[in-house]
Amino acid sequence: MLSGDQSVIELREVQKKYAPDIVPLENVNLTISKGEFVFLTGPSGAGKSTFLRMLYKAEEPTGGTIIIDGVDLSSLSKSQIPQLRRKVGVIFQDFKLLYHKSVFENVALSLEVLGFKKDQLANRVRQVVEGVGLSSKLHRKVVQLSGGEQQRVAIARAVVNRPPIILADEPTGNLDRKRTMEVVTLMEELNARGATIIFATHDETLFKNTHRRVLYIKDGKIEER
Amino acid sequence: MPLGIIFKRAFRDIRQNLVTHIMTTIVVALTCLVFIFFSIFSLNLQRIADRFGRELAIVVYLKKDIPQNKIPSLYQKITSMKEVEKVKFISSEEAFKRLENYFKDEKEVLEGVDPLFLPPSFEIQINRAVYNPSRVRAMAKELAQWPEVQKVQYGKEWVDRLESFSEAVRAAVIASAVLLLVTAAFVVSNTIKLTVYARQDEIEIMRLVGATNGFIQGPFLLASFIQGVTGSLVALIVGLFCYKYVYGIIGQTELIKSLDLQYLPPSYMAVIVLVSGFFCMIGTAMALRRFLKL
């Protein structure tokens, strides 16, 4: 078993099958500790996204147990899924933003669902948007921003409610080198503030000289490098 | 989730899709209007039937040569019938006086006429609580067979016809209500579905950031309730104007005035508004359930 201390994510014998011959994950055992920054890599189609989607219950494993912050996901009812997703901030490769809404509205959405009051919400959004370097574009429509800026909006939205776990699914896939490094730096800052991060990427240069754990996923198996 | 956020999001949705929401509200209003017209017709018909039913009297004309001493026992006999509310004896003299009153200024036509030429009679008021057309018919038949009775007269047949017509109209109102409300719910749910399609991305993102089903559904349900309520209110106002307009044209005749026609009572209007809002909400809830796979 791949493990760390004080686990916040734990997988036991997790399996995911789409058809008898399509097995993205097979008997995976893995533990990720609180405050860890883990790279998840592997070829395209190896199952990185599937792995992450199972962690926020967008997909169900075919077998095994997934425990997030002490909660067995299989025990969660449909009505309890929102509680899990408030603990897990997700950053997508395709950003998943509302392009005809402003930066403020996009980021505020995560706090609106929590029932934040107007003033409190505005303060928190401004603070986080400033943190990703977009305060001058707070009221711009997302469609008017560059790809790198859009990705930073997506990061702001994922972290504004201060989730203890952040899952980043190829967050730099559409960005140039400079923007990519900006995103990595941002993620490192979030990690330094205590968030546990799983950063999925197939870009090996991002973790070539890293001291962090790198998990390699291929043929349904996850190995540590 | 605080109600304030549901309201804010619902009104923002309405503002952003104003034309669609207005069109839907118009359809709901037209649907309710048809129902309202049926209801005005049915309720007033029922009022007329009730009124005539209440005022229904059986008149038992006695033979002219009936001995005076037989009258009290006949009175007792009629009063003891349980269908009877009140009995009044009209002597030949009193009947003649009524006739004189009826002619008023033209009393001279009765000059030389024997004041006793009209037969004495009993006017029987039917007890409304036990009113039953078949029992009244049987009672009238029985009275007609008494040897002292010359003729029994009552306007039951047309009151019965009026009542059965009014029953048929009421059944039509109920059937149309169900049909029209289902239509309204269907139209509103489809509008909401269009809004949901248009906002599919937003809904998906809301789910990913931990929105509860209530947070997602609440604004849609509120918007459809507002459509149902607004549509029915518009229909009630238009219906009132139409009623007043038509009454202004036909209401001048004595006959119509005597019928004391009325618009829908406030409680009935409140029920229409609430049921319309509720049905629109139910339709939307069902559409969302299917669409959002909640």
XYZ file of C-alpha atoms in Angstrom:
519
model
C 0.000 0.000 0.000
C 1.218 3.487 -0.873
C 0.870 5.453 2.303
C 1.536 8.551 4.392
C 0.656 9.729 7.915
C -2.763 10.986 9.087
C -4.566 9.900 5.942
C -7.177 12.141 4.391
C -7.727 10.016 1.269
C -7.669 6.245 1.438
C -8.415 3.663 -1.251
C -8.745 -0.024 -0.407
C -8.886 -2.604 -3.189
C -10.582 -0.049 -5.444
C -11.597 -1.283 -8.840
C -13.274 0.432 -11.776
C -14.484 -1.469 -14.813
C -16.395 -0.014 -17.773
C -16.569 -3.315 -19.618
C -14.830 -6.648 -18.941
C -11.842 -5.500 -21.019
C -11.800 -1.806 -20.003
C -10.339 -1.643 -16.510
C -8.912 1.808 -15.697
C -8.278 0.850 -12.068
C -7.663 -2.578 -10.596
C -7.315 -3.318 -6.900
C -5.800 0.044 -6.029
C -4.596 0.573 -2.460
C -3.469 4.083 -1.670
C -3.266 6.528 1.213
C -2.692 10.261 0.916
C -1.866 12.216 4.056
C -3.249 15.487 5.218
C -1.303 18.411 3.684
C 0.384 16.264 1.031
C 0.982 17.482 -2.535
C 0.838 14.502 -4.866
C 1.373 14.409 -8.617
C -0.719 11.883 -10.500
C 0.612 11.061 -13.926
C 0.275 8.557 -16.701
C -0.508 8.411 -20.398
C -3.715 9.932 -21.760
C -6.659 7.640 -21.149
C -4.849 5.767 -18.356
C -7.601 6.631 -15.851
C -6.367 9.792 -14.103
C -9.668 11.585 -14.524
C -11.642 8.473 -13.571
C -9.551 8.207 -10.407
C -10.240 11.832 -9.482
C -13.952 11.639 -10.396
C -14.380 8.751 -7.970
C -12.922 10.895 -5.170
C -15.745 13.457 -5.450
C -18.359 10.795 -6.218
C -19.015 11.801 -9.802
C -18.354 8.131 -10.522
C -18.765 5.018 -8.424
C -16.053 2.384 -8.133
C -17.001 -1.111 -9.279
C -15.467 -2.519 -6.121
C -13.470 -1.587 -3.020
C -13.686 1.252 -0.545
C -12.848 4.943 -0.811
C -12.521 6.925 2.398
C -12.318 10.716 2.293
C -11.643 12.576 5.518
C -12.794 9.551 7.496
C -16.013 9.014 5.543
C -16.624 5.878 3.481
C -18.058 7.245 0.226
C -20.220 4.170 -0.338
C -22.143 5.053 2.823
C -23.108 8.489 1.500
C -26.673 8.993 0.322
C -27.420 11.244 -2.666
C -28.390 14.056 -0.336
C -25.015 13.825 1.452
C -22.914 14.190 -1.716
C -23.005 18.037 -1.584
C -21.340 17.875 1.855
C -18.482 15.820 0.371
C -18.078 18.213 -2.566
C -17.773 21.175 -0.226
C -14.701 19.482 1.234
C -13.193 18.761 -2.178
C -12.342 21.617 -4.545
C -12.024 20.463 -8.147
C -10.086 22.195 -10.958
C -10.808 20.951 -14.454
C -8.723 20.951 -17.591
C -11.616 22.532 -19.496
C -12.159 25.010 -16.624
C -15.969 24.498 -16.495
C -16.675 28.185 -16.094
C -19.767 30.219 -16.871
C -18.307 32.202 -19.723
C -20.982 34.878 -19.916
C -20.779 35.654 -16.243
C -18.194 37.786 -14.523
C -15.143 36.562 -12.622
C -16.905 37.629 -9.432
C -20.084 35.647 -10.231
C -18.126 32.523 -11.140
C -16.095 32.531 -7.959
C -19.065 33.561 -5.793
C -21.046 30.494 -6.882
C -19.098 28.235 -4.505
C -20.013 30.495 -1.584
C -23.621 31.061 -2.666
C -24.329 27.346 -2.359
C -23.069 27.562 1.229
C -25.499 30.405 1.973
C -22.854 33.110 2.571
C -24.205 36.587 3.339
C -23.682 39.250 0.659
C -20.913 41.256 2.388
C -19.072 38.228 3.664
C -19.261 36.653 0.228
C -17.982 39.773 -1.560
C -15.025 40.112 0.809
C -13.992 36.485 0.467
C -14.307 36.545 -3.349
C -12.205 39.757 -3.620
C -9.555 38.272 -1.364
C -9.259 35.045 -3.365
C -9.402 36.748 -6.769
C -6.616 39.028 -5.592
C -4.680 35.935 -4.550
C -4.789 34.589 -8.129
C -3.804 38.004 -9.493
C -7.064 38.972 -11.161
C -8.411 41.772 -8.965
C -8.298 44.253 -11.851
C -10.582 41.947 -13.849
C -13.087 41.111 -11.104
C -16.115 42.302 -13.052
C -14.959 41.222 -16.514
C -16.862 38.480 -18.240
C -14.849 35.237 -18.262
C -15.162 35.015 -22.034
C -13.031 38.176 -22.294
C -10.097 36.591 -20.399
C -7.123 34.632 -21.713
C -6.807 30.869 -21.164
C -4.377 31.337 -18.262
C -6.655 33.863 -16.613
C -9.627 31.567 -17.033
C -7.711 28.755 -15.361
C -6.913 31.074 -12.462
C -10.643 31.864 -12.143
C -11.305 28.114 -12.002
C -8.677 27.783 -9.256
C -10.195 30.696 -7.341
C -13.620 29.073 -7.543
C -12.246 25.726 -6.329
C -10.491 27.213 -3.299
C -12.742 30.106 -2.271
C -14.685 27.961 0.204
C -11.350 26.734 1.664
C -11.748 23.014 1.014
C -9.196 20.786 2.776
C -8.696 18.734 -0.427
C -8.024 20.067 -3.928
C -8.162 17.851 -6.995
C -6.633 19.375 -10.108
C -7.382 17.458 -13.293
C -4.785 18.484 -15.892
C -5.115 22.133 -14.861
C -2.239 23.182 -17.106
C -3.205 21.101 -20.131
C -4.274 24.126 -22.149
C -1.664 26.600 -20.960
C 1.717 27.771 -22.203
C 4.882 27.299 -20.123
C 4.717 30.608 -18.290
C 1.040 30.218 -17.359
C 1.656 26.601 -16.391
C 4.346 27.623 -13.913
C 2.030 30.298 -12.488
C -0.638 27.666 -11.835
C 1.896 25.298 -10.221
C 3.101 28.113 -7.976
C -0.476 28.908 -6.998
C -1.114 25.273 -6.127
C 2.074 25.172 -4.043
C 0.907 28.252 -2.129
C -2.435 26.575 -1.414
C -0.605 23.475 -0.251
C 1.607 25.600 1.997
C -1.591 26.887 3.612
C -2.568 23.312 4.495
C -4.598 21.973 1.586
C -4.058 18.401 0.430
C -3.526 18.452 -3.329
C -3.680 15.831 -6.053
C -2.328 17.338 -9.243
C -3.037 15.197 -12.299
C -0.796 15.912 -15.296
C 0.944 14.111 -18.111
C 3.569 16.866 -18.297
C 6.652 15.183 -16.774
C 8.640 18.430 -16.595
C 6.376 19.573 -13.772
C 7.574 16.893 -11.389
C 10.954 15.874 -12.865
C 13.017 17.405 -10.065
C 10.371 17.422 -7.386
C 10.703 16.067 -3.886
C 6.955 15.389 -3.868
C 5.258 12.023 -4.277
C 4.516 11.094 -7.869
C 1.914 8.411 -8.567
C 2.073 6.759 -11.964
C -1.071 5.184 -13.315
C -0.935 2.641 -16.115
C -2.840 -0.511 -17.065
C -5.103 -0.150 -14.064
C -2.268 -0.037 -11.542
C -0.943 2.903 -9.531
C 2.770 2.896 -8.712
C 4.909 5.352 -6.798
C 7.926 6.853 -8.553
C -30.632 27.419 2.059
C -31.858 30.882 3.008
C -35.091 31.886 1.285
C -33.493 35.178 0.259
C -31.069 33.390 -2.088
C -33.880 31.304 -3.639
C -35.884 34.489 -4.291
C -32.845 36.309 -5.658
C -31.976 33.495 -8.048
C -35.618 32.953 -9.102
C -36.103 36.632 -9.966
C -32.756 36.709 -11.756
C -33.882 33.726 -13.878
C -37.177 35.426 -14.658
C -35.370 38.659 -15.605
C -32.888 36.815 -17.825
C -35.644 34.839 -19.611
C -38.343 37.475 -19.407
C -39.984 36.850 -22.793
C -40.297 33.094 -22.220
C -41.703 33.670 -18.752
C -44.223 36.247 -20.015
C -45.398 33.919 -22.791
C -45.852 31.085 -20.299
C -47.728 33.337 -17.897
C -50.068 34.338 -20.744
C -50.759 30.683 -21.549
C -51.480 29.980 -17.869
C -53.755 33.060 -17.780
C -55.701 31.926 -20.857
C -56.070 28.440 -19.406
C -57.351 29.829 -16.118
C -59.657 32.234 -17.950
C -61.486 29.374 -19.685
C -61.944 27.729 -16.308
C -63.107 30.998 -14.742
C -65.794 31.487 -17.420
C -67.058 27.942 -16.827
C -67.040 28.590 -13.079
C -69.000 31.863 -13.289
C -71.624 30.143 -15.419
C -71.821 27.091 -13.174
C -71.870 28.945 -9.846
C -74.602 31.319 -10.964
C -76.643 28.499 -12.413
C -76.336 26.691 -9.111
C -77.398 29.829 -7.237
C -80.478 30.169 -9.448
C -81.390 26.497 -9.056
C -80.894 26.720 -5.273
C -82.997 29.824 -5.032
C -85.894 28.416 -7.045
C -85.592 25.112 -5.221
C -85.872 26.964 -1.890
C -88.833 28.955 -3.103
C -90.553 25.923 -4.559
C -94.088 25.575 -3.273
C -96.790 23.015 -3.893
C -100.223 24.525 -4.223
C -103.073 22.180 -3.320
C -106.384 23.484 -4.658
C -109.328 22.180 -2.720
C -112.779 21.536 -4.072
C -114.961 24.650 -3.814
C -117.684 22.858 -1.871
C -115.369 21.523 0.826
C -116.937 21.854 4.298
C -115.103 24.392 6.486
C -114.772 21.900 9.351
C -112.613 19.628 7.235
C -109.945 22.301 6.717
C -108.187 21.953 10.147
C -107.851 18.181 9.840
C -106.415 18.527 6.310
C -104.035 21.184 7.634
C -102.884 18.792 10.375
C -102.457 15.975 7.904
C -100.301 18.048 5.572
C -98.222 19.561 8.399
C -97.402 16.084 9.707
C -95.641 15.194 6.418
C -91.905 15.392 6.935
C -91.222 16.997 3.539
C -93.290 19.960 4.617
C -91.661 23.052 6.034
C -94.659 25.359 6.273
C -98.301 25.269 5.294
C -100.506 28.242 4.664
C -104.225 28.086 4.080
C -105.527 30.525 1.457
C -109.278 30.927 1.624
C -111.350 31.802 -1.424
C -111.701 35.362 -0.099
C -107.948 35.757 0.389
C -107.273 34.370 -3.057
C -109.683 36.948 -4.468
C -107.893 39.743 -2.535
C -104.594 38.634 -4.050
C -106.167 38.784 -7.464
C -107.400 42.300 -6.752
C -103.913 43.324 -5.663
C -102.501 41.821 -8.780
C -104.777 43.949 -10.952
C -104.143 47.032 -8.776
C -105.385 49.979 -10.876
C -107.494 47.785 -13.104
C -109.609 46.320 -10.325
C -112.761 47.187 -12.261
C -112.277 44.079 -14.438
C -113.265 42.062 -11.365
C -116.483 43.992 -10.799
C -119.474 41.710 -10.530
C -117.309 38.633 -10.100
C -118.252 36.375 -7.191
C -115.508 36.790 -4.505
C -115.802 33.069 -3.779
C -115.281 31.894 -7.355
C -111.650 30.925 -6.633
C -111.069 27.609 -4.842
C -109.508 27.587 -1.364
C -105.969 26.186 -1.310
C -102.970 25.154 0.794
C -99.572 26.607 -0.064
C -96.957 24.119 1.032
C -93.321 25.139 1.476
C -90.952 22.207 1.011
C -88.396 21.499 3.709
C -85.047 22.220 2.006
C -83.177 19.885 4.331
C -85.096 16.831 3.160
C -85.664 18.104 -0.372
C -85.591 15.237 -2.771
C -87.237 15.485 -6.192
C -88.642 11.940 -6.193
C -90.121 12.283 -2.699
C -91.749 15.592 -3.587
C -93.150 14.054 -6.755
C -94.623 11.146 -4.752
C -96.058 13.555 -2.208
C -97.751 15.636 -4.905
C -99.196 12.460 -6.418
C -100.519 11.357 -3.050
C -102.118 14.751 -2.349
C -103.822 14.742 -5.745
C -105.588 11.496 -4.799
C -107.244 12.913 -1.697
C -111.012 13.260 -2.284
C -111.038 16.876 -1.010
C -108.370 17.933 -3.500
C -109.272 19.345 -6.885
C -105.790 19.892 -8.306
C -102.132 19.946 -7.257
C -99.795 22.389 -8.949
C -96.096 22.852 -8.561
C -93.174 24.034 -10.723
C -91.033 21.072 -9.904
C -90.352 19.788 -13.394
C -88.482 22.822 -14.606
C -86.623 23.237 -11.314
C -85.554 19.605 -11.664
C -84.436 20.261 -15.218
C -82.548 23.342 -14.106
C -80.879 21.352 -11.365
C -79.848 18.503 -13.610
C -78.508 21.012 -16.147
C -76.593 22.741 -13.411
C -75.225 19.360 -12.250
C -74.029 18.669 -15.791
C -72.371 22.083 -15.977
C -70.698 21.502 -12.616
C -69.346 18.156 -13.851
C -68.047 19.930 -16.965
C -66.381 22.553 -14.760
C -64.620 19.892 -12.694
C -63.507 18.006 -15.818
C -62.305 21.205 -17.473
C -60.531 22.243 -14.271
C -58.518 19.034 -14.178
C -57.769 19.195 -17.897
C -56.822 22.865 -17.866
C -54.689 22.630 -14.746
C -52.804 19.675 -16.188
C -52.306 21.731 -19.373
C -51.006 24.687 -17.348
C -48.647 22.448 -15.410
C -47.417 20.881 -18.661
C -46.789 24.260 -20.325
C -44.998 25.687 -17.298
C -42.916 22.561 -16.780
C -41.816 22.744 -20.424
C -40.789 26.376 -20.093
C -38.807 25.527 -16.999
C -37.266 22.597 -18.862
C -36.098 25.019 -21.558
C -34.538 27.200 -18.875
C -32.904 24.134 -17.351
C -31.498 23.123 -20.774
C -30.147 26.642 -21.230
C -28.499 26.484 -17.826
C -27.276 22.924 -17.921
C -23.619 23.999 -17.520
C -24.419 26.156 -14.547
C -26.373 23.345 -12.911
C -23.504 20.916 -13.453
C -21.029 23.377 -11.937
C -23.359 24.044 -9.012
C -23.464 20.325 -8.298
C -19.679 20.089 -8.480
C -19.211 22.880 -5.964
C -21.593 21.215 -3.521
C -25.011 22.713 -4.216
C -27.859 20.769 -2.648
C -30.870 19.692 -4.711
C -32.900 22.315 -2.868
C -30.477 25.038 -3.939
C -30.726 23.922 -7.573
C -34.463 23.248 -7.655
C -35.692 26.009 -5.349
C -35.444 28.925 -7.804
C -37.083 26.894 -10.607
C -39.968 25.873 -8.343
C -40.430 29.414 -7.089
C -40.358 30.806 -10.636
C -43.059 28.336 -11.731
C -45.171 29.114 -8.653
C -44.895 32.812 -9.508
C -45.974 32.038 -13.083
C -48.980 30.047 -11.858
C -50.048 32.723 -9.385
C -49.465 35.639 -11.789
C -51.252 33.845 -14.626
C -54.307 33.099 -12.496
C -54.409 36.650 -11.079
C -54.301 38.097 -14.587
C -57.095 35.703 -15.598
C -59.234 36.718 -12.590
C -58.826 40.410 -13.406
C -59.595 39.900 -17.116
C -62.513 37.635 -16.136
C -63.910 40.350 -13.832
C -63.715 42.959 -16.586
C -65.422 40.626 -19.058
C -68.128 39.790 -16.494
C -68.763 43.472 -15.766
C -68.883 44.263 -19.464
C -71.352 41.480 -20.275
C -73.445 42.272 -17.167
C -73.524 45.932 -18.253
C -75.150 44.826 -21.515
C -77.587 42.164 -20.325
C -77.993 43.118 -16.657
C -80.489 45.967 -17.221
C -83.525 43.716 -17.635
C -85.678 43.031 -14.562
C -85.337 39.282 -15.072
C -81.525 39.334 -14.939
C -81.581 41.786 -12.006
C -83.891 39.463 -10.079
C -81.466 36.567 -10.607
C -78.836 38.426 -8.543
C -75.878 37.161 -10.592
C -72.428 37.350 -9.006
C -68.728 37.079 -9.895
C -66.680 34.364 -8.187
C -66.605 34.561 -4.371
C -63.236 35.606 -2.802
C -62.586 32.155 -1.312
C -63.080 30.552 -4.752
C -60.667 33.071 -6.299
C -58.069 32.352 -3.602
C -58.373 28.623 -4.330
C -57.884 29.226 -8.082
C -54.720 31.269 -7.426
C -53.214 28.767 -4.996
C -54.128 25.682 -7.014
C -52.736 27.253 -10.186
C -49.436 28.078 -8.451
C -49.306 24.658 -6.834
C -50.000 22.741 -10.063
C -47.360 24.708 -11.958
C -44.898 23.892 -9.197
C -45.808 20.177 -9.254
C -45.346 20.059 -13.040
C -41.948 21.687 -12.693
C -40.889 19.429 -9.826
C -41.713 16.375 -11.956
C -39.819 17.786 -14.955
C -36.789 18.623 -12.802
C -36.824 15.246 -11.148
C -36.659 13.526 -14.514
C -34.229 15.988 -16.015
C -31.822 16.399 -13.128
C -32.082 12.722 -12.145
C -32.518 13.777 -8.548
